[in-house]
Amino acid sequence: MSALASTLAQITDAADAQNVEAAGSAGFAYGLAAIGPGIGIGYLVGQAVQAMARQPESAGQVQTTMFLGIAFTEALALIGFVVFILLKFV
Amino acid sequence: MSDDVYTARLEGPSPAAQVAKDLVRRGIWAAPILMLIGTAIWGTDGFFSTGYGIGLILFNFALSAFLIASTSRISLSLMMAAVLFGFLIRLGIIFIAVYAVKDAGWMNLVALGATIIVTHLGLLFWELRYVSASLAYPGLKPGTSKSADQTNQSFLNKEHSQP
């Protein structure tokens, strides 16, 4: 009986360790997926701000393009997030 | 030039806010169709999960535009900071919103994930059609271009305010 209990405990520990490992991997993947969009948004907004400061008369167009660019770049992070929740919780 | 970058600000109606308003309006219009598709694929859980996902995406667009519109009236540098930190904050909000309901009985995470990606990209491409169609202000109907012109002309920086 005690042998069975110890075997079950080992299996549970292994499963827990696997879960922790999976959670860590999913979190790491999400973190990596957010780096690219972060760099992209930083570059995009930096250039847009420079453009608006140089040519205030075209700021409206620049801001619109910037907003859409941010949203498209953010889609990459959202895809990473969806992969994360699917790996972690499903 | 560097002074302009740090102190320039924008005035008038924000094009980003108007584009976001268009996105939200189209999202609300498309929501019932997407929710019906979700119901057909995943059942009742799909209906609620799809609705929740659409709500998250529309809130995300609206918050993003609000941050840009409100901070660009103060300064462009603040707008840049708000966009970058806003990116983190919005991702955090989405994570919390999903984490809070992940174990709910009506939640189907696959449906939610699919809805988030499809709605986000779908609405953006839909909006992009108007960007491509109009060389002036995307997403804005010709009737509303007056406010856009006003926006264009009223962008000021310190050139106007300096003596």
Short mmCIF file of C-alpha atoms in Angstrom, two decimals:
data_model
loop_
_atom_site.label_atom_id
_atom_site.label_comp_id
_atom_site.label_asym_id
_atom_site.label_seq_id
_atom_site.Cartn_x
_atom_site.Cartn_y
_atom_site.Cartn_z
CA MET A 1 0.00 0.00 0.00
CA SER A 2 2.80 2.35 0.92
CA ALA A 3 4.60 1.45 -2.32
CA LEU A 4 1.49 2.41 -4.26
CA ALA A 5 1.28 5.71 -2.39
CA SER A 6 4.92 6.53 -3.08
CA THR A 7 4.49 5.65 -6.77
CA LEU A 8 1.44 7.92 -6.97
CA ALA A 9 3.36 10.70 -5.24
CA GLN A 10 6.19 10.35 -7.75
CA ILE A 11 3.76 10.48 -10.65
CA THR A 12 2.09 13.57 -9.16
CA ASP A 13 5.44 15.25 -8.66
CA ALA A 14 6.44 14.48 -12.23
CA ALA A 15 3.14 15.82 -13.51
CA ASP A 16 3.53 18.96 -11.40
CA ALA A 17 7.05 19.46 -12.66
CA GLN A 18 5.83 19.03 -16.21
CA ASN A 19 3.05 21.57 -15.61
CA VAL A 20 5.50 24.06 -14.14
CA GLU A 21 7.82 23.51 -17.09
CA ALA A 22 4.96 23.99 -19.56
CA ALA A 23 3.83 27.16 -17.80
CA GLY A 24 7.37 28.51 -17.82
CA SER A 25 7.79 27.72 -21.50
CA ALA A 26 4.46 29.32 -22.37
CA GLY A 27 5.34 32.44 -20.41
CA PHE A 28 8.77 32.57 -22.04
CA ALA A 29 7.21 32.22 -25.49
CA TYR A 30 4.77 35.03 -24.73
CA GLY A 31 7.60 37.23 -23.49
CA LEU A 32 9.55 36.57 -26.68
CA ALA A 33 6.45 37.26 -28.77
CA ALA A 34 6.02 40.65 -27.11
CA ILE A 35 9.60 41.81 -27.73
CA GLY A 36 9.24 42.17 -31.50
CA PRO A 37 6.05 44.25 -31.40
CA GLY A 38 7.56 46.36 -28.62
CA ILE A 39 10.55 47.23 -30.78
CA GLY A 40 8.31 47.74 -33.79
CA ILE A 41 5.94 50.09 -32.00
CA GLY A 42 8.82 52.05 -30.52
CA TYR A 43 10.41 52.55 -33.92
CA LEU A 44 7.09 53.33 -35.60
CA VAL A 45 6.01 55.92 -33.06
CA GLY A 46 9.47 57.48 -32.94
CA GLN A 47 9.47 58.02 -36.67
CA ALA A 48 5.87 59.27 -36.62
CA VAL A 49 6.65 61.80 -33.90
CA GLN A 50 9.60 63.04 -35.90
CA ALA A 51 7.45 63.33 -39.02
CA MET A 52 4.75 65.24 -37.13
CA ALA A 53 7.30 67.60 -35.64
CA ARG A 54 8.89 68.25 -39.04
CA GLN A 55 5.64 68.64 -40.94
CA PRO A 56 2.77 69.58 -38.64
CA GLU A 57 0.51 70.13 -41.64
CA SER A 58 0.57 66.40 -42.41
CA ALA A 59 0.19 65.34 -38.79
CA GLY A 60 -3.34 64.05 -39.35
CA GLN A 61 -2.29 61.57 -42.00
CA VAL A 62 0.77 60.56 -40.06
CA GLN A 63 -1.27 59.98 -36.92
CA THR A 64 -3.79 57.85 -38.77
CA THR A 65 -1.09 55.75 -40.37
CA MET A 66 0.65 55.50 -37.01
CA PHE A 67 -2.51 54.31 -35.28
CA LEU A 68 -3.12 51.61 -37.85
CA GLY A 69 0.54 50.62 -37.78
CA ILE A 70 0.44 50.26 -34.02
CA ALA A 71 -2.68 48.13 -34.25
CA PHE A 72 -1.16 45.87 -36.91
CA THR A 73 2.07 45.50 -34.96
CA GLU A 74 0.09 44.75 -31.84
CA ALA A 75 -1.61 41.90 -33.67
CA LEU A 76 1.69 40.00 -33.43
CA ALA A 77 1.65 40.35 -29.65
CA LEU A 78 -1.98 39.27 -29.55
CA ILE A 79 -1.18 36.17 -31.59
CA GLY A 80 1.59 35.39 -29.10
CA PHE A 81 -0.88 35.93 -26.28
CA VAL A 82 -3.43 33.58 -27.82
CA VAL A 83 -0.77 30.91 -28.29
CA PHE A 84 0.17 31.44 -24.65
CA ILE A 85 -3.35 30.96 -23.32
CA LEU A 86 -3.87 27.93 -25.51
CA LEU A 87 -0.62 26.34 -24.32
CA LYS A 88 -1.15 27.26 -20.71
CA PHE A 89 -4.84 26.79 -20.06
CA VAL A 90 -6.19 24.39 -22.66
CA MET B 1 14.30 70.35 -34.65
CA SER B 2 14.87 68.52 -31.40
CA ASP B 3 13.00 71.26 -29.54
CA ASP B 4 10.03 70.73 -31.83
CA VAL B 5 9.98 67.03 -31.16
CA TYR B 6 9.88 67.56 -27.42
CA THR B 7 7.42 70.40 -27.20
CA ALA B 8 5.23 70.11 -30.29
CA ARG B 9 1.64 69.20 -29.67
CA LEU B 10 -1.45 68.62 -31.77
CA GLU B 11 -4.81 70.28 -31.57
CA GLY B 12 -8.22 69.68 -33.03
CA PRO B 13 -10.11 66.41 -33.44
CA SER B 14 -7.83 63.42 -33.37
CA PRO B 15 -7.82 61.27 -36.54
CA ALA B 16 -6.86 58.27 -34.41
CA ALA B 17 -10.00 58.70 -32.33
CA GLN B 18 -12.12 58.93 -35.46
CA VAL B 19 -10.54 55.81 -36.92
CA ALA B 20 -11.11 53.98 -33.62
CA LYS B 21 -14.72 55.14 -33.62
CA ASP B 22 -15.10 53.65 -37.10
CA LEU B 23 -13.47 50.41 -35.97
CA VAL B 24 -15.77 50.14 -32.96
CA ARG B 25 -18.85 50.93 -35.06
CA ARG B 26 -17.94 48.24 -37.57
CA GLY B 27 -17.09 45.83 -34.76
CA ILE B 28 -20.52 46.32 -33.20
CA TRP B 29 -22.09 45.80 -36.59
CA ALA B 30 -20.12 42.58 -37.20
CA ALA B 31 -20.48 41.22 -33.65
CA PRO B 32 -23.80 39.40 -34.12
CA ILE B 33 -22.50 37.64 -37.23
CA LEU B 34 -19.30 36.56 -35.51
CA MET B 35 -21.24 35.42 -32.44
CA LEU B 36 -23.55 33.34 -34.62
CA ILE B 37 -20.52 31.76 -36.29
CA GLY B 38 -19.05 31.10 -32.84
CA THR B 39 -22.31 29.50 -31.76
CA ALA B 40 -22.38 27.31 -34.86
CA ILE B 41 -18.86 26.05 -34.21
CA TRP B 42 -18.59 25.91 -30.41
CA GLY B 43 -22.17 26.03 -29.20
CA THR B 44 -23.43 28.28 -26.40
CA ASP B 45 -19.95 28.64 -24.92
CA GLY B 46 -18.78 29.88 -28.29
CA PHE B 47 -21.52 32.51 -28.33
CA PHE B 48 -20.45 34.04 -25.03
CA SER B 49 -16.72 33.59 -25.62
CA THR B 50 -16.93 35.24 -29.02
CA GLY B 51 -18.87 38.16 -27.58
CA TYR B 52 -16.34 38.54 -24.79
CA GLY B 53 -13.46 38.47 -27.28
CA ILE B 54 -15.07 41.09 -29.50
CA GLY B 55 -15.68 43.30 -26.47
CA LEU B 56 -12.02 42.99 -25.47
CA ILE B 57 -10.78 43.95 -28.92
CA LEU B 58 -13.10 46.93 -29.25
CA PHE B 59 -12.11 48.12 -25.78
CA ASN B 60 -8.47 47.72 -26.77
CA PHE B 61 -8.92 49.88 -29.89
CA ALA B 62 -10.86 52.51 -27.98
CA LEU B 63 -8.31 52.70 -25.18
CA SER B 64 -5.44 52.93 -27.64
CA ALA B 65 -7.08 55.80 -29.51
CA PHE B 66 -8.02 57.55 -26.28
CA LEU B 67 -4.40 57.42 -25.10
CA ILE B 68 -3.11 58.83 -28.40
CA ALA B 69 -5.79 61.50 -28.68
CA SER B 70 -5.52 62.75 -25.11
CA THR B 71 -1.74 62.77 -24.84
CA SER B 72 -1.03 64.24 -28.29
CA ARG B 73 -2.80 67.40 -27.15
CA ILE B 74 -0.21 67.75 -24.39
CA SER B 75 2.98 66.86 -26.25
CA LEU B 76 4.25 64.44 -28.84
CA SER B 77 6.85 63.05 -26.46
CA LEU B 78 4.14 62.26 -23.95
CA MET B 79 2.18 60.60 -26.75
CA MET B 80 5.15 58.39 -27.52
CA ALA B 81 5.50 57.41 -23.88
CA ALA B 82 1.77 56.77 -23.61
CA VAL B 83 1.78 54.57 -26.70
CA LEU B 84 4.69 52.48 -25.48
CA PHE B 85 3.49 52.08 -21.90
CA GLY B 86 -0.06 51.83 -23.19
CA PHE B 87 1.04 48.78 -25.18
CA LEU B 88 2.17 47.10 -21.97
CA ILE B 89 -0.89 48.23 -20.03
CA ARG B 90 -3.31 47.05 -22.69
CA LEU B 91 -1.62 43.66 -22.94
CA GLY B 92 -1.84 43.44 -19.16
CA ILE B 93 -5.52 44.34 -19.19
CA ILE B 94 -6.24 41.70 -21.83
CA PHE B 95 -4.31 39.12 -19.83
CA ILE B 96 -6.20 39.96 -16.64
CA ALA B 97 -9.53 39.96 -18.47
CA VAL B 98 -8.84 36.50 -19.90
CA TYR B 99 -7.34 35.13 -16.68
CA ALA B 100 -10.36 36.28 -14.69
CA VAL B 101 -12.80 34.22 -16.75
CA LYS B 102 -10.65 31.31 -17.92
CA ASP B 103 -12.38 28.85 -15.59
CA ALA B 104 -15.89 30.19 -16.10
CA GLY B 105 -18.43 27.65 -17.30
CA TRP B 106 -19.35 29.68 -20.37
CA MET B 107 -15.76 30.27 -21.49
CA ASN B 108 -14.22 28.41 -24.42
CA LEU B 109 -10.61 29.54 -24.69
CA VAL B 110 -10.16 28.30 -28.24
CA ALA B 111 -13.16 30.33 -29.35
CA LEU B 112 -11.87 33.34 -27.45
CA GLY B 113 -8.40 33.08 -28.96
CA ALA B 114 -9.73 32.65 -32.48
CA THR B 115 -12.08 35.60 -31.99
CA ILE B 116 -9.33 37.86 -30.71
CA ILE B 117 -7.11 37.23 -33.73
CA VAL B 118 -9.84 37.21 -36.37
CA THR B 119 -11.65 40.29 -35.04
CA HIS B 120 -8.50 42.33 -34.54
CA LEU B 121 -7.05 41.61 -37.97
CA GLY B 122 -10.41 41.60 -39.72
CA LEU B 123 -11.40 45.04 -38.45
CA LEU B 124 -7.98 46.43 -39.29
CA PHE B 125 -8.04 45.14 -42.85
CA TRP B 126 -11.58 46.43 -43.21
CA GLU B 127 -10.41 49.85 -42.08
CA LEU B 128 -7.39 49.61 -44.34
CA ARG B 129 -9.71 49.42 -47.33
CA TYR B 130 -10.83 52.92 -46.51
CA VAL B 131 -7.25 54.06 -45.97
CA SER B 132 -6.36 52.80 -49.41
CA ALA B 133 -9.54 54.15 -50.95
CA SER B 134 -9.10 57.61 -49.52
CA LEU B 135 -5.85 59.44 -49.85
CA ALA B 136 -7.09 61.99 -47.37
CA TYR B 137 -8.32 60.63 -44.07
CA PRO B 138 -8.90 56.92 -43.77
CA GLY B 139 -12.11 55.57 -42.44
CA LEU B 140 -13.79 58.92 -42.72
CA LYS B 141 -16.68 59.40 -45.02
CA PRO B 142 -16.44 62.31 -47.45
CA GLY B 143 -19.12 64.14 -45.51
CA THR B 144 -16.96 64.31 -42.45
CA SER B 145 -13.82 65.44 -44.20
CA LYS B 146 -14.46 68.98 -42.99
CA SER B 147 -13.40 68.08 -39.49
CA ALA B 148 -10.37 66.32 -40.90
CA ASP B 149 -9.34 69.43 -42.79
CA GLN B 150 -9.82 71.38 -39.64
CA THR B 151 -7.61 68.88 -37.88
CA ASN B 152 -4.96 69.22 -40.51
CA GLN B 153 -4.86 72.96 -40.36
CA SER B 154 -5.10 73.34 -36.66
CA PHE B 155 -2.11 71.25 -35.78
CA LEU B 156 0.10 73.58 -34.03
CA ASN B 157 3.40 73.46 -32.48
CA LYS B 158 5.28 76.08 -30.70
CA GLU B 159 6.00 77.88 -33.94
CA HIS B 160 2.52 79.32 -33.63
CA SER B 161 2.68 79.95 -29.95
CA GLN B 162 6.14 81.45 -29.92
CA PRO B 163 6.37 85.19 -30.29
#
